Short mmCIF file of C-alpha atoms and ligand atoms in Angstrom, two decimals:
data_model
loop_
_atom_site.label_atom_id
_atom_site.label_comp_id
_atom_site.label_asym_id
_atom_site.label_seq_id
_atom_site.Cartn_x
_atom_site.Cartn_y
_atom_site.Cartn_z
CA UNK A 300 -13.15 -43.56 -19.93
CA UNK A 301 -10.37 -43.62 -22.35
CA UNK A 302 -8.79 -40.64 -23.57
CA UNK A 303 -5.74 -39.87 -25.59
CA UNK A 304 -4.03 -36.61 -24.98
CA UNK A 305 -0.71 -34.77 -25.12
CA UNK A 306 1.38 -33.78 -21.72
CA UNK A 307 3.91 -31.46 -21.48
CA UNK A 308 6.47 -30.09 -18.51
CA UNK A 309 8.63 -27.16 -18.05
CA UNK A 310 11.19 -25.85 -15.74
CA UNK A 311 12.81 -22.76 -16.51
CA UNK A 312 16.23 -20.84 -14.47
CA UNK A 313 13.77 -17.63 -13.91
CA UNK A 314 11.83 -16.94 -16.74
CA UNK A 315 7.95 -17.84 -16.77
CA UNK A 316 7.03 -20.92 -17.87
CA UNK A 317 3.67 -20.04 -19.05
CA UNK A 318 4.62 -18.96 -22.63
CA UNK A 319 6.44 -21.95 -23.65
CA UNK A 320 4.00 -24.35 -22.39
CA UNK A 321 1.33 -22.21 -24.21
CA UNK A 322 3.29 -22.54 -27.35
CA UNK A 323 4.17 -26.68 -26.95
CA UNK A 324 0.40 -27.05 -26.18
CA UNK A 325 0.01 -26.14 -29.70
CA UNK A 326 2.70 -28.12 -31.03
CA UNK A 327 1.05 -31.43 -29.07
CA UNK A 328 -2.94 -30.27 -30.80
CA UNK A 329 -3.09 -33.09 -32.81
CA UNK A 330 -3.06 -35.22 -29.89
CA UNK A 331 -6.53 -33.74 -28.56
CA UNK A 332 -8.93 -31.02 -28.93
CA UNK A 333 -11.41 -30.99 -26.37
CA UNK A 334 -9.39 -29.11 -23.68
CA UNK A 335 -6.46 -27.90 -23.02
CA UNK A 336 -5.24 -26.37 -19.79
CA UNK A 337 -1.76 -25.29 -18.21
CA UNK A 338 -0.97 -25.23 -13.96
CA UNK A 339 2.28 -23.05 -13.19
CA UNK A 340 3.66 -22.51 -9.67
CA UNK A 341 5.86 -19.68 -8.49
CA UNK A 342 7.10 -20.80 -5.75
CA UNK A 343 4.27 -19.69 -3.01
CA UNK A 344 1.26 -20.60 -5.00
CA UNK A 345 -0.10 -22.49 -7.31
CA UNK A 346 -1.91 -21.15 -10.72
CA UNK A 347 -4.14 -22.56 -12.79
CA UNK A 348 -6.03 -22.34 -16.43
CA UNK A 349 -8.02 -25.21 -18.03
CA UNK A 350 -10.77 -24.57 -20.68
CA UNK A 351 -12.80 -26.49 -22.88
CA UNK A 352 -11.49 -26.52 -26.57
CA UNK A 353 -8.52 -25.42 -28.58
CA UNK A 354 -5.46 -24.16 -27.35
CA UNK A 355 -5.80 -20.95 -29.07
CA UNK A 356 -9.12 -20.38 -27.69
CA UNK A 357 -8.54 -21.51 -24.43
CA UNK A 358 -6.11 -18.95 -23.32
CA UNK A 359 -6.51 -15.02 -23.44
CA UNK A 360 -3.29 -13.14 -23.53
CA UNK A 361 -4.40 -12.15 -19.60
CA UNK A 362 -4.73 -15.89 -18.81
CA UNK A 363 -1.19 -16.51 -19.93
CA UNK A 364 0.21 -13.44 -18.28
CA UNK A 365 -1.30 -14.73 -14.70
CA UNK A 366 0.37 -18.06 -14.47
CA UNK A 367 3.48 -17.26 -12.67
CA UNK A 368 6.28 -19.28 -11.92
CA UNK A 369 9.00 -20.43 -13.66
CA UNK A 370 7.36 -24.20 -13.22
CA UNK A 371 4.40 -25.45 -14.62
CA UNK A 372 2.89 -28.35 -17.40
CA UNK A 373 0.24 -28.53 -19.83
CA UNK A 374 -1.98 -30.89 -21.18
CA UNK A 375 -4.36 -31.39 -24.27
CA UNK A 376 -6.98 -33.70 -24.11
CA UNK A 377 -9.14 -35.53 -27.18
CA UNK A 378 -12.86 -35.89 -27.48
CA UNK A 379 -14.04 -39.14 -25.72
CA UNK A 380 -17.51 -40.76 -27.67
CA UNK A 381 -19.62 -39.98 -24.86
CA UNK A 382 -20.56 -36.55 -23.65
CA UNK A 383 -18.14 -33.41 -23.46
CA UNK A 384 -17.35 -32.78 -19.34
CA UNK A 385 -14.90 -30.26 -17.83
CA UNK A 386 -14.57 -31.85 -15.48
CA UNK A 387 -11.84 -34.27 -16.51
CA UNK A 388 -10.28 -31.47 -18.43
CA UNK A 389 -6.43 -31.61 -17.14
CA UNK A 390 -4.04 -31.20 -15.60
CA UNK A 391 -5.66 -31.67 -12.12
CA UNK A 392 -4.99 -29.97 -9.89
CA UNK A 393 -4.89 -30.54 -5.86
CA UNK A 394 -3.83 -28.35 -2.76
CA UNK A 395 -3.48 -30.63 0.28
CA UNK A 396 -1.40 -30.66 3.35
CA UNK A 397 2.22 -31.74 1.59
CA UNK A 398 1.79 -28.85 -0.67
CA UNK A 399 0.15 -28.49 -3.97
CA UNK A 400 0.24 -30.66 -6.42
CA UNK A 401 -0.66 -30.76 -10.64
CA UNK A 402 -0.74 -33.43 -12.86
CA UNK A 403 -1.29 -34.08 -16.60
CA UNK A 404 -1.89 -37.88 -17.75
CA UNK A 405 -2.24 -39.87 -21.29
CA UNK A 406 -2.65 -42.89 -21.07
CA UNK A 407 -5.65 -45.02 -19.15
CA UNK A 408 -5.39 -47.16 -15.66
CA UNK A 409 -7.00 -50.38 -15.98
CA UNK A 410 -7.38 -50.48 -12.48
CA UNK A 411 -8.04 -47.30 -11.44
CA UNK A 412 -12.03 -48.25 -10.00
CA UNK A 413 -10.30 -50.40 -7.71
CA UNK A 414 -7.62 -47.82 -6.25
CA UNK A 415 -10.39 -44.90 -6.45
CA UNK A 416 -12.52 -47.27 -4.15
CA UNK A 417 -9.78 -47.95 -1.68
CA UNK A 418 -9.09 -44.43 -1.59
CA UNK A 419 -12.88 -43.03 -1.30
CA UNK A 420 -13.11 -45.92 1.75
CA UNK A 421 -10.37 -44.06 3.33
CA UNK A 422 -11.90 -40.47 2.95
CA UNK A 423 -11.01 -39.05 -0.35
CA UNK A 424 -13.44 -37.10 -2.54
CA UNK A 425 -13.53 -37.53 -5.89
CA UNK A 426 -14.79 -34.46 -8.58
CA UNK A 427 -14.13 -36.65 -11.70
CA UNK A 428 -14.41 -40.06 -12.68
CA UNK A 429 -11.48 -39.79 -15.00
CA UNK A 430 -8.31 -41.69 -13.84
CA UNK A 431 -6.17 -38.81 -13.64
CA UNK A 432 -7.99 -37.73 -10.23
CA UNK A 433 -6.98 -41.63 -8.95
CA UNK A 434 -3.24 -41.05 -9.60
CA UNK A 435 -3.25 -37.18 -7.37
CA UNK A 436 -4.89 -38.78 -4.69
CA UNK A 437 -3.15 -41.74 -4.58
CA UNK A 438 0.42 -39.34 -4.71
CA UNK A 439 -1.37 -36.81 -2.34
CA UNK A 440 -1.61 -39.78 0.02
CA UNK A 441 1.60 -41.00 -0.40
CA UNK A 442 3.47 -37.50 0.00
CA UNK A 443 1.98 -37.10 3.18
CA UNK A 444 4.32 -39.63 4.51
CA UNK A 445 7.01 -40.22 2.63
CA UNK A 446 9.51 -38.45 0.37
CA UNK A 447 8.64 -37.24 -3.49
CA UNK A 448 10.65 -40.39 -5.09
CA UNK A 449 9.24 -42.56 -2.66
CA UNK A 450 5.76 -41.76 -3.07
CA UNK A 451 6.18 -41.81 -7.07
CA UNK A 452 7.75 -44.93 -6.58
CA UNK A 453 4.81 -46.34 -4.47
CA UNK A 454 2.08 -44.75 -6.99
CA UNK A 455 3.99 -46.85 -9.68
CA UNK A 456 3.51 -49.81 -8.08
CA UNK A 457 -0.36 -49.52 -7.47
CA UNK A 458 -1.40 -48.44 -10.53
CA UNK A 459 -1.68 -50.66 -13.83
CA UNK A 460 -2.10 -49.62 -17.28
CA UNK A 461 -0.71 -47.21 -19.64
CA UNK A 462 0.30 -43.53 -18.53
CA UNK A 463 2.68 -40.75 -19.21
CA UNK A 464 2.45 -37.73 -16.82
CA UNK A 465 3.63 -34.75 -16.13
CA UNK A 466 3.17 -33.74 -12.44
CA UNK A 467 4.15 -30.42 -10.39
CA UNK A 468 5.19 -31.09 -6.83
CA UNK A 469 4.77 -27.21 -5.85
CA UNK A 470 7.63 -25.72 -8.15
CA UNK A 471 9.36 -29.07 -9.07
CA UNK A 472 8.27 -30.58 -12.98
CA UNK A 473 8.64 -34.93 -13.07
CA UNK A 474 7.44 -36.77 -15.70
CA UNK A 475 6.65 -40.52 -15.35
CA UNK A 476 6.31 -43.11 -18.00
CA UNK A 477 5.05 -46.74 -16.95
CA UNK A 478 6.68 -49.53 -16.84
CA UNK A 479 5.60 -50.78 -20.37
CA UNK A 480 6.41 -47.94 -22.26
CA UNK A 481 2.74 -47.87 -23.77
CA UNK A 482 2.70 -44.49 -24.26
CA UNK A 483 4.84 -41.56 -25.28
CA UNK A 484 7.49 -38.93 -23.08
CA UNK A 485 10.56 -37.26 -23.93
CA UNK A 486 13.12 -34.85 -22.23
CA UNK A 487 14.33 -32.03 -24.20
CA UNK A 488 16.77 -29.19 -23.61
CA UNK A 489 16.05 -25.59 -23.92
CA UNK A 490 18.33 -22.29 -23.76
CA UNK A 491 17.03 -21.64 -19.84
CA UNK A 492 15.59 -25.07 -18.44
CA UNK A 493 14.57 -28.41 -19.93
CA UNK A 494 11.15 -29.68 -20.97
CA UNK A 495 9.03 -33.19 -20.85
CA UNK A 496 6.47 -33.63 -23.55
CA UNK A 497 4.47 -36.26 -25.37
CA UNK A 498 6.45 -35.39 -28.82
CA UNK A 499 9.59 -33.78 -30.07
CA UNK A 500 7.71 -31.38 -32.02
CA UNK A 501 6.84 -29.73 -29.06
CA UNK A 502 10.65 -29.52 -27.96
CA UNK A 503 11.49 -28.41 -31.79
CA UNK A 504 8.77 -25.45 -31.53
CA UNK A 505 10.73 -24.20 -28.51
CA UNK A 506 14.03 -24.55 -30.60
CA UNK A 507 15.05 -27.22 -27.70
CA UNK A 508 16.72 -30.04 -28.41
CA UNK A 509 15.39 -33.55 -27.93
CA UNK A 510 18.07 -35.39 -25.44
CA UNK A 511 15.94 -38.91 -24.95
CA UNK A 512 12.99 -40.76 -24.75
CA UNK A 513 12.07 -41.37 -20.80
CA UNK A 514 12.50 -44.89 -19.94
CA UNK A 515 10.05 -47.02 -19.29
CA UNK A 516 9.90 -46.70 -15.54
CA UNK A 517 11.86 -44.14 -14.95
CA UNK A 518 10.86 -40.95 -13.06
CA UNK A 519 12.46 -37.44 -14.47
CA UNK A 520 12.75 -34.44 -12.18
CA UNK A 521 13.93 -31.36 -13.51
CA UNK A 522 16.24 -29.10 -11.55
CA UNK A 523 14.42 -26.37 -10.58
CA UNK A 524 17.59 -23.80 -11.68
CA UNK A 525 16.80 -24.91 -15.34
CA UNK A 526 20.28 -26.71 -15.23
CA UNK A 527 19.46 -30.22 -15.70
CA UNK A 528 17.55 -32.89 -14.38
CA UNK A 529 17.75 -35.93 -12.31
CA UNK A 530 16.65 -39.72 -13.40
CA UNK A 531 15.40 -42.29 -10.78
CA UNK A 532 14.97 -45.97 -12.54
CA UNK A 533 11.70 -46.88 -10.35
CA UNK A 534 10.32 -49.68 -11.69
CA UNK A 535 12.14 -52.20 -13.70
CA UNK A 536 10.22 -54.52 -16.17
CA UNK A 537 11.72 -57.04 -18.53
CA UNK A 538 9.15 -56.84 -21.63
CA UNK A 539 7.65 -52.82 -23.26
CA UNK A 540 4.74 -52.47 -25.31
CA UNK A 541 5.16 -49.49 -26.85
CA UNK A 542 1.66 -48.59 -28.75
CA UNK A 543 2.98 -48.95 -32.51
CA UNK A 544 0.19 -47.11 -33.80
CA UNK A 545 1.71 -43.78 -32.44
CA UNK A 546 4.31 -44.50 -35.48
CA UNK A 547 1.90 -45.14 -38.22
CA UNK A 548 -0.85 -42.90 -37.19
CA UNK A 549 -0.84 -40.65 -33.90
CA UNK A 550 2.03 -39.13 -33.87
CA UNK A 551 3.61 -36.07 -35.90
CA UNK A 552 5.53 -37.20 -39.06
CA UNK A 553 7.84 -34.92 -37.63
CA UNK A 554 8.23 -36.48 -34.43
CA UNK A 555 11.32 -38.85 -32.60
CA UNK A 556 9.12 -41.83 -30.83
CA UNK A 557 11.12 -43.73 -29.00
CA UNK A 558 14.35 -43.41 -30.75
CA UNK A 559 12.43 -43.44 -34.16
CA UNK A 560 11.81 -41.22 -36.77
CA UNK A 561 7.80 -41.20 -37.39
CA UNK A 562 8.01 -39.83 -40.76
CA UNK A 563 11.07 -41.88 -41.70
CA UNK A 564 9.23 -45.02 -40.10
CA UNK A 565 6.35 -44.26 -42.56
CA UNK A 566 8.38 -44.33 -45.19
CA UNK A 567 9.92 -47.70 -44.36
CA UNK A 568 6.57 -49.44 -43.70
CA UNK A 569 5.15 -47.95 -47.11
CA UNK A 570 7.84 -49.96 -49.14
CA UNK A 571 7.39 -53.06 -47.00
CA UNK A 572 3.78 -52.60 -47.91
CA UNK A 573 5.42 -53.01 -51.74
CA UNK A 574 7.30 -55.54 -51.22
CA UNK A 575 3.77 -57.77 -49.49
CA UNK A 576 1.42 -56.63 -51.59
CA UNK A 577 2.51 -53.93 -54.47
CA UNK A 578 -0.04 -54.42 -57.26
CA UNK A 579 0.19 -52.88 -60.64
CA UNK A 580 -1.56 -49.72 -61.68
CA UNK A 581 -1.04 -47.01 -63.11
CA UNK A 582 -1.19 -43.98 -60.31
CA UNK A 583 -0.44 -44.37 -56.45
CA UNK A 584 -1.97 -41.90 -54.37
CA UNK A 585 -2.10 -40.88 -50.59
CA UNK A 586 -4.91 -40.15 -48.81
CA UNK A 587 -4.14 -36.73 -47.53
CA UNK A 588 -2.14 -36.56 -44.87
CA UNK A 589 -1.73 -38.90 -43.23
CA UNK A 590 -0.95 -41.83 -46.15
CA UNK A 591 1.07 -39.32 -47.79
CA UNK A 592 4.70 -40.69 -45.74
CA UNK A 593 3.24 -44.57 -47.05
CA UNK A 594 2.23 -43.61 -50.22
CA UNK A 595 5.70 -42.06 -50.84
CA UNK A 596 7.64 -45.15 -50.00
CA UNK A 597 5.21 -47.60 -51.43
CA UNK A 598 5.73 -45.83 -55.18
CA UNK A 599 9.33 -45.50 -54.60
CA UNK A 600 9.57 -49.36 -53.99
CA UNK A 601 7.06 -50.35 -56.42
CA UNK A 602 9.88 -47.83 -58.79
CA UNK A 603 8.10 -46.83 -62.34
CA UNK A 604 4.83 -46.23 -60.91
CA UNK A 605 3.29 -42.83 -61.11
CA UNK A 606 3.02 -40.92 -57.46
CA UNK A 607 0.17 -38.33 -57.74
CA UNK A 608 -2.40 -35.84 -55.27
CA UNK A 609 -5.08 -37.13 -56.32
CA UNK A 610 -7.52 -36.01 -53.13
CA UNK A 611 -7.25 -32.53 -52.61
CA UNK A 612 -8.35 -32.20 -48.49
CA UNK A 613 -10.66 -29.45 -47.19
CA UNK A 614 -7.70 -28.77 -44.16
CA UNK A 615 -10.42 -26.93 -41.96
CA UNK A 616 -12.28 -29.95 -41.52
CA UNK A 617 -11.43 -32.26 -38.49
CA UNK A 618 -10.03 -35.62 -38.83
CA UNK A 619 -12.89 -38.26 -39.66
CA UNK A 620 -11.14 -40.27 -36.57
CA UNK A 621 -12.49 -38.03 -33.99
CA UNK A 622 -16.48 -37.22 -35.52
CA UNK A 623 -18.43 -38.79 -32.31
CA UNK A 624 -21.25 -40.21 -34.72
CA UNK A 625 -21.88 -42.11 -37.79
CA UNK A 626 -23.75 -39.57 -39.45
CA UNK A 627 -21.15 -36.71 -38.59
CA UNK A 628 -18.39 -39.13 -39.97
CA UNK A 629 -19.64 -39.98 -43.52
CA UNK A 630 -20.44 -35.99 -43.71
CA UNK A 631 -17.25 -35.27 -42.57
CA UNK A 632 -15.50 -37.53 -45.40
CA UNK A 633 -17.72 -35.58 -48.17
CA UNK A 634 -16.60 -32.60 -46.69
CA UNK A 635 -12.86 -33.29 -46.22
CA UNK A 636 -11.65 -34.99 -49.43
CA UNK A 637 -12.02 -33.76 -53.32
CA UNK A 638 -10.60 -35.99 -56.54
CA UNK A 639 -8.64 -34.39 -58.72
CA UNK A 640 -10.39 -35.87 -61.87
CA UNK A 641 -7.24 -35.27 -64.38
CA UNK A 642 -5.19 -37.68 -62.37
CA UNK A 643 -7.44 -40.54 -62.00
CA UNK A 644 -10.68 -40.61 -65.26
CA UNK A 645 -9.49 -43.93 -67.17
CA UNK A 646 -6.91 -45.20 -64.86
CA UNK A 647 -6.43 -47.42 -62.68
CA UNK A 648 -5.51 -46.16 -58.82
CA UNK A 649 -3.89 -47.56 -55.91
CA UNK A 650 -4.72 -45.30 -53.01
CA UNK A 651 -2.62 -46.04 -49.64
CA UNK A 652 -3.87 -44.97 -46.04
CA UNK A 653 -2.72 -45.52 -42.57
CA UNK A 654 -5.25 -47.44 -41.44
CA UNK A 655 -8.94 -48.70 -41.71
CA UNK A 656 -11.10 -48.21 -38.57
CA UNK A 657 -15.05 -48.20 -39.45
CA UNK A 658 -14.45 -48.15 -43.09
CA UNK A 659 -16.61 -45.39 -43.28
CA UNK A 660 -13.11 -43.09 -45.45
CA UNK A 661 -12.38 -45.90 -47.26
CA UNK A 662 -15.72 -46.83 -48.55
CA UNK A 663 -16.07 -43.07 -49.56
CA UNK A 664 -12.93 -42.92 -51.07
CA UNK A 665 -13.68 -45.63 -53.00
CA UNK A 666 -16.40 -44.47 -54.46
CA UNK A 667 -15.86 -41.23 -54.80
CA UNK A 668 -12.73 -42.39 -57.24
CA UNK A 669 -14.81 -44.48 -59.40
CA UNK A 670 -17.67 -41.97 -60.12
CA UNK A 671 -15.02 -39.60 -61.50
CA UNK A 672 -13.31 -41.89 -63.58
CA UNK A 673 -11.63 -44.73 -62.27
CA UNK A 674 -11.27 -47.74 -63.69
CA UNK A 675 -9.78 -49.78 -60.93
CA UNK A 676 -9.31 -48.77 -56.97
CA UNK A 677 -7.01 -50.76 -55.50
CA UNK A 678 -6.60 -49.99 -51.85
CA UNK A 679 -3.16 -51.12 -49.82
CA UNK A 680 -3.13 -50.11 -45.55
CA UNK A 681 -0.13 -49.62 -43.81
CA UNK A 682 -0.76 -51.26 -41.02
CA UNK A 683 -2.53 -54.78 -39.96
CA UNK A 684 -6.51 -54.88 -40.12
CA UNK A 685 -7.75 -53.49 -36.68
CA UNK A 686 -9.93 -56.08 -34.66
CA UNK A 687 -10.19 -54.96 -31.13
CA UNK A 688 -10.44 -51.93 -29.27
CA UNK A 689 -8.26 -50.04 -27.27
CA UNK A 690 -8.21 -50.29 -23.44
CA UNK A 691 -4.83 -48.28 -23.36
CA UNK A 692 -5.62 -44.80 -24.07
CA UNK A 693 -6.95 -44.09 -27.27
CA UNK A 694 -10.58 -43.78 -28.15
CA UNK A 695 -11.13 -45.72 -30.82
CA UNK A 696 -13.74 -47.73 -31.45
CA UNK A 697 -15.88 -50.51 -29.87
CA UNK A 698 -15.64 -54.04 -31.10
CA UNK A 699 -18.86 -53.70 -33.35
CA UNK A 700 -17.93 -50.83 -35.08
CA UNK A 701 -14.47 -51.61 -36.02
CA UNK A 702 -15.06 -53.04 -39.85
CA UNK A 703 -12.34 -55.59 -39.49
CA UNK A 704 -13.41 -57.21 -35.88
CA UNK A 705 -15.64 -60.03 -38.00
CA UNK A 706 -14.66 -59.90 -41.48
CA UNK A 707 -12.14 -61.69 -43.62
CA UNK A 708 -9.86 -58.82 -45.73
CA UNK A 709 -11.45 -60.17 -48.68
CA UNK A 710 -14.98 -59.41 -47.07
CA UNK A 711 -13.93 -55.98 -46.20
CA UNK A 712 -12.58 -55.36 -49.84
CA UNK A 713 -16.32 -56.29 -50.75
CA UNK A 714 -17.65 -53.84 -48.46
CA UNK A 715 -15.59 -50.73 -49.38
CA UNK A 716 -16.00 -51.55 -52.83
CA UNK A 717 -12.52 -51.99 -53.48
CA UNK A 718 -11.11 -54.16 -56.12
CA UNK A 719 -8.28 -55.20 -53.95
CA UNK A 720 -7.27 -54.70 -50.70
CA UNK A 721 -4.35 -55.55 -48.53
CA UNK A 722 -3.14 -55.02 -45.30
CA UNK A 723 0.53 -54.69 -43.43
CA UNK A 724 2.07 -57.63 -42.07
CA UNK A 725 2.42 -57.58 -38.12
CA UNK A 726 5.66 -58.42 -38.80
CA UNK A 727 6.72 -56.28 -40.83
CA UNK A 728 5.49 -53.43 -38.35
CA UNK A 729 8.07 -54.86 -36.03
CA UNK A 730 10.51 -55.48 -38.56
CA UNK A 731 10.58 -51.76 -39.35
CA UNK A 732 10.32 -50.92 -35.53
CA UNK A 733 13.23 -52.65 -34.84
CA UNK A 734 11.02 -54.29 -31.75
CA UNK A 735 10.21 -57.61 -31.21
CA UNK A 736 6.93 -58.04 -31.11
CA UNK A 737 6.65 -58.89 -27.85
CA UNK A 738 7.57 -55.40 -26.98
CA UNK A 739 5.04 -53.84 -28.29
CA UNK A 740 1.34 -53.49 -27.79
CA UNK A 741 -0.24 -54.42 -30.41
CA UNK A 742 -3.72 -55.05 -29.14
CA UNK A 743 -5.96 -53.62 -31.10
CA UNK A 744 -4.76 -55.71 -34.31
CA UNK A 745 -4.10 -59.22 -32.15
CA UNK A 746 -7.05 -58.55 -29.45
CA UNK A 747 -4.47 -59.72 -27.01
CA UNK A 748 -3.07 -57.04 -23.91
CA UNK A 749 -0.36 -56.50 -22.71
CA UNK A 750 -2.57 -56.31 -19.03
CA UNK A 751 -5.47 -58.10 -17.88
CA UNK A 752 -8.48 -56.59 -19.15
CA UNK A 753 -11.87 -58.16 -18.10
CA UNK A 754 -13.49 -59.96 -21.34
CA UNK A 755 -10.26 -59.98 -23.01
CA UNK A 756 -6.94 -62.36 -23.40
CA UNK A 757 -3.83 -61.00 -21.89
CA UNK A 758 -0.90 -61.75 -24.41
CA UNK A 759 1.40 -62.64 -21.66
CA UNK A 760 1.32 -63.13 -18.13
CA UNK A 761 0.65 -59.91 -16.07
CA UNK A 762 4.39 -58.97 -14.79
CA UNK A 763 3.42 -57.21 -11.60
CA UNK A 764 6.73 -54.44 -11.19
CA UNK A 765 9.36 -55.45 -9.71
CA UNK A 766 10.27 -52.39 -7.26
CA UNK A 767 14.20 -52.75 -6.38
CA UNK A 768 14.65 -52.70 -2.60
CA UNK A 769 16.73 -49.26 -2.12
CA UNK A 770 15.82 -46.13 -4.02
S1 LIG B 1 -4.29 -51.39 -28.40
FE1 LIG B 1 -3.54 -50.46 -30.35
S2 LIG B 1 -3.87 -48.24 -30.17
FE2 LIG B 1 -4.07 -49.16 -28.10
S3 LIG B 1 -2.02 -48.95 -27.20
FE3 LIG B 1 -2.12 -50.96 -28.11
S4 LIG B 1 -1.32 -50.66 -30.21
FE4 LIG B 1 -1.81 -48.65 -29.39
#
């Protein structure tokens, strides 16, 4: 199952905790809208709320109300392609003898069938077959004999793959991020406590302010007086791979990733996409919103070219991205996007996007240019053609679906009808990044992992974590 979702952490000096992770969830909906769901504690017990659906449906002004406790995290979760099920709506949650624990995970384990096999061998019972349920059990287990960093610390070490979580440990908020860095986590500061979440938006919508990025490896504990919180470096590991499509399409433009500012890094990879492959013509327009950051710095490069909204977006339709079938995506494209006809009859257009995945937009797009006027669609992507799928956490797209997988760029300009197309360098991603590319994951445009995954190359040879001796 792969998932990709938003987590989030909070531990206030007194106050109830409820409210602001209500109000982050909402700030982290991009990031998935099946579910959403938030477990407090107060101390004595353990509460918990998880729905199907949107945040603001999810939670009745009573629901929020009843989760005591000045402790507690939250978690969105996106649609997966296969059938909707509660029950790997997060966080988990698990009483057992050490206590009570809840956890909220994005990522995806690509071992976790082998540790959920150990563990079933040795008694557990499992209620999901999500991943997240692997990780609790695995901690459970390991609480029940050894202290909190310890057990974390041993959890890190069994399980492979990408993950950021957010855990309670009865009233005491952690968040983890693995060794690679794959995914996203952050540690903000609020007036009364200090908060973990996927994004900085989330820490901005609480008026927090961001403090850092949590290191790859490292486990976070907040204090549970709201007055600071405690690192533990658990797991070192020479090489990241940060997921570099969080920066040119996942994230909020808003957002600080990993020291970076998304919108800024937009920006910076729409005039690199200029200086490749800037072609003549007479308008440059996004397609809404997400190409809007490249657009903007591919016309300021390309200097005396026109920048213009030409695709007026329907914003209560959902992102093509996330429609779980063909037919529902190429309806969904109709539906979203509208030409403005003044800006485009007898030119000719560059449009700029994020990405291509199916081709299904830009095929659309294409046409839907050229029957109101067109006379030349030029398409330019901010990012390399996409090959593979994902094993890491985001739900994609198989192999056979993804338009680039077996087609030159010159074949997939013939496909979309384009009359040019061109693609962002891998190196210019990292150039932008600051990253060398060998610290970042970049699997799903190379088809090469940054972990072993069965029917696939592994980029590099699988560093199994070093744990250091002491704690
Ligand atoms: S395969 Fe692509 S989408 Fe998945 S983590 Fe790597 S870079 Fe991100």
């Amino acid at each position: 199952m792969t998932e990709k979702c938003g987590v989030v952490g909070i531990s206030l000096d007194g106050r109830d905790a409820a409210r602001p992770l209500y109000y982050s969830l909402y700030a982290l909906q991009h990031r998935g809208q099946e579910s959403a769901g938030i477990v407090t504690h107060d101390g004595f017990q353990q509460h918990s709320h998880v729905e199907m659906g949107l945040v603001g449906d999810a939670f009745s002004e009573d629901d929020i109300e009843s989760l005591n406790g000045p402790a507690g995290i939250g978690h969105v979760r996106y649609p997966t392609s296969g059938s909707v099920d509660s029950s790997c709506a997060q966080p988990f949650s698990v009483s057992f003898k050490s206590g009570s624990l809840g956890l909220s995970h994005n990522g995806n384990l690509v071992n976790a069938d082998e540790i959920r096999d150990e563990l079933a061998d040795s008694g557990h019972a499992f209620t999901s077959d999500g991943d997240t349920e692997v990780i609790a059990h695995d901690l459970a287990r390991n609480l029940l004999e050894e202290d909190l960093v310890r057990a974390v610390k041993q959890t890190m070490t069994r399980i492979h793959g990408s993950y950021s979580l957010t855990i309670t440990h009865d009233d005491t908020v952690m968040g983890v991020r693995d060794p690679q860095g794959n995914r996203p986590l952050c540690i903000g500061e609020l007036d009364d406590g200090y908060i973990l979440a996927s994004e900085s938006a989330a820490i901005d919508t609480l008026d927090g302010e961001l403090v850092r990025d949590v290191k790859p490896g490292e486990l976070v504990i907040l204090r549970a007086d709201g007055q600071g919180f405690d690192s533990y470096q658990l797991v070192e590991q020479k090489q990241t791979a940060h997921c570099f499509f969080e920066h040119v399409y996942f994230a909020r433009p808003d957002s600080v990733i990993d020291g970076k500012r998304v919108y800024e890094v937009r920006r910076d990879l729409g005039r690199k996409l200029w200086e490749e492959s800037g072609i003549d013509s007479d308008v440059v327009l996004p397609v809404p919103d997400s190409g809007r950051a490249f657009a903007s710095g591919y016309a300021e490069a390309a200097d005396d070219v026109e920048f213009a909204e030409g695709l007026m977006k329907n914003r209560y339709v959902g992102r093509t991205f996330i429609m779980p079938t063909q037919d529902e995506r190429e309806r969904a494209v109709r539906l979203k996007l509208n030409p403005i006809k003044s800006t485009i009859e007898g030119k000719t257009v560059t449009i700029i996007d994020d990405s291509i995945v199916r081709g299904t937009t830009s095929t659309q797009l294409v046409k839907l240019l050229k029957d109101v006027g067109a006379e030349e669609v030029n398409v330019r992507i901010g990012a390399p053609p996409i090959v593979a799928p994902c094993y890491m956490g985001i739900d994609m797209a198989s192999r056979d679906e993804l338009i680039a997988s077996d087609k030159s760029v010159e074949e997939v300009a013939d496909e979309i009808n384009a009359d040019s197309l061109a693609y962002l360098s891998k190196d210019a991603v990292a150039e932008v990044l600051e990253q060398s590319r060998d610290d970042l994951c970049m699997g799903c445009v190379t088809g090469e992992y940054p972990y072993d995954i069965e029917g696939e190359e592994a980029d590099r040879e699988i560093t199994r974590t070093e744990v250091p001796a002491d704690d």
